[in-house]
Short mmCIF file of C-alpha atoms and ligand atoms in Angstrom, two decimals:
data_model
loop_
_atom_site.label_atom_id
_atom_site.label_comp_id
_atom_site.label_asym_id
_atom_site.label_seq_id
_atom_site.Cartn_x
_atom_site.Cartn_y
_atom_site.Cartn_z
CA UNK C 171 23.32 -16.33 -18.42
CA UNK C 172 22.84 -12.69 -19.48
CA UNK C 173 19.15 -12.15 -18.60
CA UNK C 174 16.47 -13.84 -16.51
CA UNK C 175 13.23 -13.25 -18.38
CA UNK C 176 11.13 -16.30 -17.52
CA UNK C 177 11.19 -19.88 -16.28
CA UNK C 178 10.25 -20.85 -19.82
CA UNK C 179 13.68 -20.74 -21.40
CA UNK C 180 15.50 -21.34 -18.11
CA UNK C 181 16.91 -24.84 -18.32
CA UNK C 182 16.43 -26.99 -15.21
CA UNK C 183 20.20 -27.36 -14.68
CA UNK C 184 20.66 -23.58 -14.51
CA UNK C 185 17.62 -23.29 -12.21
CA UNK C 186 19.18 -25.96 -9.95
CA UNK C 187 22.49 -24.07 -9.84
CA UNK C 188 20.66 -20.85 -8.85
CA UNK C 189 18.73 -22.71 -6.13
CA UNK C 190 21.89 -24.38 -4.80
CA UNK C 191 23.64 -21.00 -4.72
CA UNK C 192 20.67 -19.48 -2.85
CA UNK C 193 20.78 -22.34 -0.34
CA UNK C 194 24.53 -21.82 0.15
CA UNK C 195 24.08 -18.07 0.64
CA UNK C 196 21.32 -18.69 3.17
CA UNK C 197 23.57 -21.05 5.16
CA UNK C 198 26.48 -18.61 4.97
CA UNK C 199 24.42 -15.69 6.24
CA UNK C 200 22.39 -17.56 8.86
CA UNK C 201 22.94 -16.09 12.32
CA UNK C 202 25.39 -13.47 11.04
CA UNK C 203 24.87 -10.03 12.46
CA UNK C 204 26.51 -8.32 9.49
CA UNK C 205 25.12 -9.70 6.27
CA UNK C 206 27.33 -7.91 3.72
CA UNK C 207 29.29 -9.97 1.19
CA UNK C 208 31.75 -8.16 -1.11
CA UNK C 209 30.77 -10.11 -4.27
CA UNK C 210 29.14 -7.34 -6.31
CA UNK C 211 31.17 -4.39 -5.10
CA UNK C 212 31.32 -1.76 -7.85
CA UNK C 213 28.28 -3.16 -9.69
CA UNK C 214 25.16 -1.06 -10.22
CA UNK C 215 21.71 -2.61 -10.00
CA UNK C 216 18.61 -0.58 -10.89
CA UNK C 217 15.06 -1.61 -10.05
CA UNK C 218 12.56 -0.11 -12.52
CA UNK C 219 8.99 -0.62 -11.32
CA UNK C 220 5.92 0.46 -13.30
CA UNK C 221 3.61 -1.44 -10.91
CA UNK C 222 3.30 -1.47 -7.14
CA UNK C 223 5.35 -3.93 -5.15
CA UNK C 224 6.43 -4.60 -1.58
CA UNK C 225 8.16 -8.01 -1.42
CA UNK C 226 9.79 -8.14 -4.86
CA UNK C 227 11.21 -4.62 -4.89
CA UNK C 228 12.39 -4.70 -1.29
CA UNK C 229 13.96 -8.14 -1.57
CA UNK C 230 15.83 -7.25 -4.77
CA UNK C 231 17.12 -4.13 -3.04
CA UNK C 232 18.20 -6.08 0.04
CA UNK C 233 19.74 -8.79 -2.16
CA UNK C 234 21.80 -6.22 -4.06
CA UNK C 235 22.86 -4.43 -0.88
CA UNK C 236 23.86 -7.63 0.90
CA UNK C 237 26.09 -8.38 -2.10
CA UNK C 238 27.59 -4.83 -1.84
CA UNK C 239 26.16 -3.65 -5.19
CA UNK C 240 25.03 -0.04 -5.54
CA UNK C 241 21.25 -0.26 -5.78
CA UNK C 242 19.11 2.50 -7.28
CA UNK C 243 15.32 2.34 -7.22
CA UNK C 244 13.31 3.97 -9.99
CA UNK C 245 9.56 3.94 -9.81
CA UNK C 246 7.45 5.10 -12.74
CA UNK C 247 5.52 7.39 -10.41
CA UNK C 248 8.45 9.64 -9.52
CA UNK C 249 10.42 9.45 -12.79
CA UNK C 250 10.39 10.95 -16.29
CA UNK C 251 7.94 8.18 -17.23
CA UNK C 252 5.36 10.56 -15.73
CA UNK C 253 6.51 13.17 -18.28
CA UNK C 254 5.81 10.75 -21.12
CA UNK C 255 9.19 9.06 -21.58
CA UNK C 256 8.90 5.68 -23.31
CA UNK C 257 10.05 2.38 -21.81
CA UNK C 258 12.73 2.14 -24.49
CA UNK C 259 14.18 5.58 -23.77
CA UNK C 260 14.03 4.92 -20.04
CA UNK C 261 15.90 1.63 -20.47
CA UNK C 262 18.55 3.19 -22.72
CA UNK C 263 18.98 6.02 -20.20
CA UNK C 264 19.52 3.60 -17.31
CA UNK C 265 22.02 1.56 -19.34
CA UNK C 266 23.85 4.74 -20.38
CA UNK C 267 23.96 5.85 -16.75
CA UNK C 268 25.91 2.68 -15.94
CA UNK C 269 23.37 0.02 -14.91
CA UNK C 270 24.91 -3.47 -14.90
CA UNK C 271 21.44 -4.90 -14.29
CA UNK C 272 17.92 -3.54 -14.71
CA UNK C 273 15.21 -5.32 -12.77
CA UNK C 274 11.92 -4.45 -14.40
CA UNK C 275 8.27 -4.82 -13.42
CA UNK C 276 5.71 -3.69 -15.98
CA UNK C 277 1.97 -4.18 -16.56
CA UNK C 278 2.50 -5.27 -20.19
CA UNK C 279 3.24 -8.94 -20.89
CA UNK C 280 6.47 -9.14 -22.87
CA UNK C 281 7.91 -5.85 -21.53
CA UNK C 282 11.02 -7.49 -20.04
CA UNK C 283 11.77 -9.26 -23.35
CA UNK C 284 11.44 -5.97 -25.24
CA UNK C 285 13.76 -4.27 -22.78
CA UNK C 286 16.34 -7.04 -23.19
CA UNK C 287 16.21 -6.69 -26.98
CA UNK C 288 16.62 -2.90 -26.79
CA UNK C 289 19.65 -3.37 -24.53
CA UNK C 290 21.21 -6.19 -26.56
CA UNK C 291 24.05 -3.90 -27.74
CA UNK C 292 24.98 -3.14 -24.11
CA UNK C 293 26.36 -5.24 -21.26
CA UNK C 294 23.28 -4.56 -19.13
CA UNK C 295 21.42 -7.61 -17.83
CA UNK C 296 17.65 -7.64 -17.47
CA UNK C 297 15.64 -9.45 -14.81
CA UNK C 298 11.90 -9.81 -15.21
CA UNK C 299 10.28 -8.92 -11.88
CA UNK C 300 6.79 -9.49 -13.31
CA UNK C 301 5.44 -8.60 -16.77
CA UNK C 302 1.67 -8.34 -16.96
CA UNK C 303 0.04 -11.75 -16.78
CA UNK C 304 3.06 -13.44 -18.33
CA UNK C 305 5.98 -14.40 -16.03
CA UNK C 306 7.54 -13.76 -12.63
CA UNK C 307 10.54 -16.11 -12.65
CA UNK C 308 12.15 -15.17 -9.32
CA UNK C 309 8.82 -15.83 -7.58
CA UNK C 310 8.77 -19.37 -9.01
CA UNK C 311 12.41 -19.88 -7.97
CA UNK C 312 11.74 -18.75 -4.40
CA UNK C 313 8.64 -20.95 -4.27
CA UNK C 314 10.80 -23.86 -5.41
CA UNK C 315 13.45 -23.03 -2.78
CA UNK C 316 10.71 -23.11 -0.12
CA UNK C 317 9.28 -26.41 -1.38
CA UNK C 318 12.76 -27.95 -1.45
CA UNK C 319 13.21 -26.95 2.19
CA UNK C 320 9.79 -28.14 3.31
CA UNK C 321 9.34 -31.26 1.15
CA UNK C 322 12.91 -32.10 0.16
CA UNK C 323 12.01 -31.54 -3.52
CA UNK C 324 9.02 -31.61 -5.84
CA UNK C 325 9.68 -34.65 -8.02
CA UNK C 326 6.58 -36.87 -7.99
CA UNK C 327 4.74 -34.37 -5.77
CA UNK C 328 1.23 -33.08 -6.49
CA UNK C 329 0.92 -29.32 -6.18
CA UNK C 330 -2.25 -27.27 -6.63
CA UNK C 331 -2.23 -23.66 -7.80
CA UNK C 332 -5.57 -22.21 -6.77
CA UNK C 333 -7.53 -19.12 -7.78
CA UNK C 334 -7.03 -16.36 -10.30
CA UNK C 335 -4.86 -18.28 -12.77
CA UNK C 336 -6.09 -16.10 -15.63
CA UNK C 337 -4.33 -12.96 -14.41
CA UNK C 338 -1.40 -14.63 -12.65
CA UNK C 339 2.19 -14.47 -13.87
CA UNK C 340 3.08 -16.43 -10.71
CA UNK C 341 0.99 -19.39 -11.90
CA UNK C 342 2.56 -19.46 -15.35
CA UNK C 343 6.15 -19.26 -14.09
CA UNK C 344 5.44 -21.91 -11.47
CA UNK C 345 3.77 -24.33 -13.86
CA UNK C 346 6.86 -24.39 -16.04
CA UNK C 347 9.41 -24.66 -13.24
CA UNK C 348 7.48 -27.17 -11.12
CA UNK C 349 6.80 -29.47 -14.06
CA UNK C 350 10.42 -29.17 -15.24
CA UNK C 351 11.40 -30.50 -11.82
CA UNK C 352 8.98 -33.43 -12.10
CA UNK C 353 5.87 -32.25 -10.23
CA UNK C 354 2.26 -32.86 -11.20
CA UNK C 355 0.54 -29.46 -11.11
CA UNK C 356 -3.20 -29.09 -10.79
CA UNK C 357 -4.68 -25.69 -11.60
CA UNK C 358 -7.86 -25.20 -9.57
CA UNK C 359 -10.09 -22.28 -10.54
CA UNK C 360 -13.57 -21.39 -11.72
CA UNK C 361 -13.79 -21.60 -15.54
CA UNK C 362 -13.92 -17.77 -15.71
CA UNK C 363 -10.50 -17.50 -14.05
CA UNK C 364 -8.70 -20.04 -16.23
CA UNK C 365 -7.09 -18.95 -19.52
CA UNK C 366 -8.74 -20.64 -22.49
CA UNK C 367 -5.27 -21.45 -23.86
CA UNK C 368 -3.99 -23.08 -20.68
CA UNK C 369 -3.42 -26.24 -22.75
CA UNK C 370 -0.76 -24.33 -24.71
CA UNK C 371 1.23 -23.29 -21.62
CA UNK C 372 4.80 -24.57 -21.63
CA UNK C 373 4.99 -27.65 -19.43
CA UNK C 374 8.29 -29.30 -18.43
CA UNK C 375 8.74 -32.78 -19.87
CA UNK C 376 9.43 -34.31 -16.44
CA UNK C 377 6.00 -33.39 -15.01
CA UNK C 378 2.39 -32.85 -15.99
CA UNK C 379 -0.44 -30.32 -15.81
CA UNK C 380 -4.12 -30.95 -15.12
CA UNK C 381 -7.08 -28.64 -14.51
CA UNK C 382 -9.92 -28.84 -11.99
CA UNK C 383 -12.80 -26.57 -10.99
CA UNK C 384 -13.38 -28.22 -7.64
CA UNK C 385 -10.94 -27.74 -4.76
CA UNK C 386 -12.28 -30.09 -2.07
CA UNK C 387 -11.65 -33.44 -3.80
CA UNK C 388 -8.09 -32.37 -4.64
CA UNK C 389 -7.06 -31.48 -1.09
CA UNK C 390 -6.32 -34.99 0.31
CA UNK C 391 -4.08 -35.71 -2.72
CA UNK C 392 -1.84 -32.66 -2.39
CA UNK C 393 1.69 -32.14 -1.10
CA UNK C 394 1.40 -28.38 -1.45
CA UNK C 395 -1.23 -25.79 -2.23
CA UNK C 396 -0.31 -22.40 -3.64
CA UNK C 397 -3.02 -19.77 -3.35
CA UNK C 398 -3.15 -16.88 -5.80
CA UNK C 399 -4.37 -13.38 -5.09
CA UNK C 400 -7.53 -12.34 -6.89
CA UNK C 401 -6.04 -9.59 -9.10
CA UNK C 402 -8.80 -6.98 -9.15
CA UNK C 403 -6.50 -4.47 -10.89
CA UNK C 404 -6.43 -6.68 -13.99
CA UNK C 405 -10.17 -7.48 -14.00
CA UNK C 406 -12.49 -5.58 -16.29
CA UNK C 407 -15.87 -7.15 -15.68
CA UNK C 408 -17.36 -9.74 -13.34
CA UNK C 409 -15.36 -12.94 -13.05
CA UNK C 410 -17.27 -14.32 -10.04
CA UNK C 411 -20.49 -13.25 -8.29
CA UNK C 412 -18.97 -11.86 -5.07
CA UNK C 413 -15.91 -12.06 -2.83
CA UNK C 414 -17.99 -14.11 -0.39
CA UNK C 415 -18.96 -16.67 -3.02
CA UNK C 416 -15.37 -16.89 -4.25
CA UNK C 417 -14.23 -17.53 -0.73
CA UNK C 418 -16.91 -20.20 -0.13
CA UNK C 419 -15.80 -22.14 -3.24
CA UNK C 420 -12.02 -21.53 -3.32
CA UNK C 421 -10.90 -19.92 -0.06
CA UNK C 422 -8.59 -22.03 2.10
CA UNK C 423 -10.14 -22.00 5.56
CA UNK C 424 -9.42 -24.27 8.53
CA UNK C 425 -12.07 -26.85 7.58
CA UNK C 426 -10.57 -27.18 4.09
CA UNK C 427 -6.99 -27.20 5.36
CA UNK C 428 -7.89 -30.14 7.63
CA UNK C 429 -8.49 -32.20 4.47
CA UNK C 430 -4.85 -31.79 3.45
CA UNK C 431 -2.31 -34.49 4.38
CA UNK C 432 -0.33 -33.66 7.54
CA UNK C 433 2.85 -32.77 5.64
CA UNK C 434 1.20 -30.54 3.02
CA UNK C 435 2.52 -26.99 2.73
CA UNK C 436 0.52 -23.82 2.09
CA UNK C 437 2.12 -21.12 -0.06
CA UNK C 438 0.98 -17.66 -1.11
CA UNK C 439 3.09 -15.22 -3.17
CA UNK C 440 1.55 -12.21 -1.41
CA UNK C 441 -0.02 -9.81 -1.03
CA UNK C 442 -2.64 -11.99 0.70
CA UNK C 443 -6.28 -11.05 0.83
CA UNK C 444 -7.06 -12.60 4.19
CA UNK C 445 -10.64 -13.76 4.44
CA UNK C 446 -10.87 -14.17 0.66
CA UNK C 447 -8.30 -16.63 -0.68
CA UNK C 448 -7.00 -17.63 2.74
CA UNK C 449 -8.34 -17.42 6.30
CA UNK C 450 -6.37 -15.78 9.12
CA UNK C 451 -6.03 -19.13 10.90
CA UNK C 452 -4.53 -20.91 7.86
CA UNK C 453 -2.25 -17.99 6.95
CA UNK C 454 -0.80 -18.02 10.46
CA UNK C 455 -0.68 -21.83 10.85
CA UNK C 456 2.47 -23.95 11.00
CA UNK C 457 1.82 -25.44 7.56
CA UNK C 458 1.89 -21.99 5.93
CA UNK C 459 5.35 -21.16 4.56
CA UNK C 460 4.48 -17.61 3.55
CA UNK C 461 7.14 -15.75 5.54
CA UNK C 462 9.71 -18.43 4.60
CA UNK C 463 8.92 -17.63 0.96
CA UNK C 464 9.82 -13.99 1.60
CA UNK C 465 13.09 -14.89 3.33
CA UNK C 466 14.01 -17.31 0.55
CA UNK C 467 13.17 -14.56 -1.94
CA UNK C 468 16.13 -12.52 -0.72
CA UNK C 469 18.58 -15.44 -1.08
CA UNK C 470 17.20 -16.48 -4.46
CA UNK C 471 17.52 -12.90 -5.74
CA UNK C 472 21.07 -12.71 -4.39
CA UNK C 473 21.82 -15.92 -6.30
CA UNK C 474 20.26 -14.55 -9.50
CA UNK C 475 22.30 -11.32 -9.28
CA UNK C 476 25.40 -13.37 -8.54
CA UNK C 477 24.95 -15.59 -11.61
CA UNK C 478 24.13 -12.65 -13.87
CA UNK C 479 26.83 -10.28 -12.71
CA UNK C 480 29.65 -12.33 -11.18
CA UNK C 481 29.06 -16.00 -11.90
CA UNK C 482 30.90 -16.37 -15.19
CA UNK C 483 33.75 -14.12 -14.09
CA UNK C 484 34.20 -16.25 -10.95
CA UNK C 485 34.12 -19.47 -12.96
CA UNK C 486 36.80 -18.05 -15.28
N1 LIG I 190 3.25 -10.33 -6.03
C1 LIG I 190 2.85 -11.20 -7.09
C2 LIG I 190 2.97 -10.52 -8.43
O1 LIG I 190 3.44 -9.40 -8.51
C3 LIG I 190 1.49 -11.77 -6.88
C4 LIG I 190 0.37 -10.77 -6.77
O2 LIG I 190 0.57 -9.57 -6.94
O3 LIG I 190 -0.73 -11.23 -6.54
O4 LIG I 190 2.61 -11.12 -9.42
#
């Protein structure tokens, strides 16, 4: 594997190997005071973020550092991007400076693919850390790691993805990965927050995808519910009457959560808008796996870096 650009195009066997590696790394590091492994010593990993981030950027940095890679963080705000440098020139500069891997987040869908094509003559790997409304593959992998831990797997499970599907790269990456692993995914959103072409989304052959506009009847049938942030920064116009009305129809509060089966898990990729998509009580309840998702994010990103930068060498 040279790049990780999306879950569409990531075959389920490779995804399984990454998840197994992440699980192994988590077990290895559990309870250790010193978390450094020597695996990527001498490798250079650069995060290149054109959009804000807390979890993704920090966990990639921690992942690289725990594997002993040299990690450099470039944010568009403090770089020559501000002086008008293009994405292509920035990418070529980072590769020329010695990046073994560029982890990119960009507001344009397709940006990570473009970067990979511009760097095809180099040995630099590209990881998509979120491109516009398109894909966020490591988020889907860490969500899968969390569901495997909580539910033992997703095959035959019914999982709802609720909220702003229209602007969510998390939803798209998850639909493909979850269905590839045999889950039935139900997208729950008001019609204004569902892409018109959702029927054309890539769906894994082992699972299925359905759509609903009504959350309450779905709740008792679910094994997991993944809430999406309402992405105001991508909204130009009114997609729902008010935050209060959104919350009344789609917010997961205690009364709604009580309709879920006992074992059902609540996920949120973060950042959470408490009081809008999720209530304080549900976010802090035992069924919420939100901080576990963050922890798993570090191990999954370690596993991704391992397979991109050391995996094949080790196998050889
Ligand atoms: N952190 C996720 C992303 O970057 C979800 C979100 O921002 O709502 O896509």
